[in-house]
Every structure is written in C-alpha cells, then in structure tokens.
Tab-separated table of C-alpha atoms in Angstrom:
chain	number	residue	atom	x	y	z
G	176	ILE	CA	5.570	-6.932	1.097
G	177	VAL	CA	4.911	-8.350	-2.078
G	178	GLU	CA	4.133	-11.652	-0.804
G	179	ILE	CA	1.592	-10.442	1.581
G	180	ILE	CA	-0.128	-8.047	-1.574
G	181	ARG	CA	-0.297	-11.798	-3.274
G	182	ARG	CA	-2.349	-13.146	-0.723
G	183	THR	CA	-4.710	-10.413	-1.112
G	184	ILE	CA	-4.514	-10.218	-4.874
G	185	LYS	CA	-4.065	-13.193	-6.278
G	186	ASP	CA	-2.651	-12.001	-10.471
G	187	PHE	CA	-0.575	-9.294	-8.857
G	188	LYS	CA	2.406	-8.970	-11.172
G	189	VAL	CA	5.318	-7.307	-10.349
G	190	GLU	CA	7.823	-5.688	-13.323
G	191	ARG	CA	11.312	-5.278	-11.722
G	192	LYS	CA	13.407	-2.609	-13.300
G	193	GLU	CA	17.055	-1.496	-13.249
G	194	SER	CA	17.322	1.798	-10.038
G	195	ARG	CA	17.651	5.048	-11.086
G	196	ASN	CA	19.950	7.373	-9.762
G	197	PHE	CA	17.184	9.558	-8.489
G	198	ASP	CA	15.504	6.659	-6.578
G	199	VAL	CA	15.395	6.267	-3.119
G	200	SER	CA	17.445	3.499	-1.749
G	201	LYS	CA	16.230	3.362	1.862
G	202	ILE	CA	13.107	4.651	3.272
G	203	VAL	CA	12.739	4.884	7.501
G	204	LEU	CA	9.160	5.874	8.827
G	205	ASN	CA	9.131	7.179	12.424
G	206	THR	CA	5.891	7.856	13.868
G	207	ASP	CA	6.874	9.570	17.499
G	208	LYS	CA	5.988	12.861	16.343
G	209	LEU	CA	2.608	12.398	14.448
G	210	LYS	CA	1.726	10.008	17.492
G	211	SER	CA	2.321	13.538	19.866
G	212	MET	CA	-0.056	15.162	17.603
G	213	ILE	CA	-3.024	13.454	17.153
G	214	ASP	CA	-4.222	10.107	18.390
G	215	PHE	CA	-4.083	7.369	15.915
G	216	LYS	CA	-3.727	3.498	15.910
G	217	LEU	CA	-1.012	1.495	14.166
G	218	THR	CA	-2.066	-0.985	11.861
G	219	ASP	CA	-0.253	-3.966	10.311
G	220	ILE	CA	1.160	-3.965	7.218
G	221	GLU	CA	-1.079	-6.850	5.892
G	222	SER	CA	-4.002	-5.670	7.276
G	223	GLY	CA	-3.254	-2.242	5.557
G	224	ILE	CA	-2.916	-3.538	2.853
G	225	LYS	CA	-6.364	-5.871	2.712
G	226	ASN	CA	-8.169	-2.324	3.609
G	227	THR	CA	-6.829	-0.369	1.032
G	228	TYR	CA	-7.342	-2.869	-1.414
G	229	SER	CA	-11.033	-3.454	-0.376
G	230	TRP	CA	-11.393	0.210	-0.333
G	231	LEU	CA	-9.846	0.775	-3.431
G	232	LYS	CA	-12.750	-1.770	-5.162
G	233	LYS	CA	-15.599	-0.190	-3.291
G	234	SER	CA	-14.388	3.166	-4.930
G	235	SER	CA	-14.193	1.689	-8.107
G	236	GLU	CA	-17.518	0.585	-8.152
G	237	LYS	CA	-18.913	3.145	-7.598
G	238	THR	CA	-17.267	5.240	-10.138
G	239	GLU	CA	-17.806	2.864	-12.650
G	240	GLY	CA	-19.030	4.288	-15.859
G	241	ILE	CA	-17.979	8.028	-14.331
G	242	LYS	CA	-15.836	9.759	-16.766
C-alpha cells in the first residue's frame, strides 16, 4: 500500500514504530453483508487512494484560510 501511495504522493514518508500491545495485528474485510444491504461498486486500492487524495486536496483548498 505504501508503494501505491508513493506513486500518488511523491514525497510521502513513513515513520515506522514498534507495535503496541493494543494494536490490531490483522484486519479482514468482508463486504458480503454490505452488498446484500445496498448497491455499490468496489474500487481497486490504487484508484481509491488517488480519488481520496484528490478529494482531500480539493477540500483543503476550499477551507484554506478558515479557522
């Protein structure tokens, strides 16, 4: 995922730290229940990261100067 982010955000830096005893070691996402409840289309991880970064940039530009 970090490599995908770096293709979108060139100066993206990662700071690695030791894990803590309360950190989640594994996450599994199953969208079957959600699919049965609503109609949606999955987005591949690279497109999702690019779209999210673009949205964040536009949102921050709109709120620039607002305190």
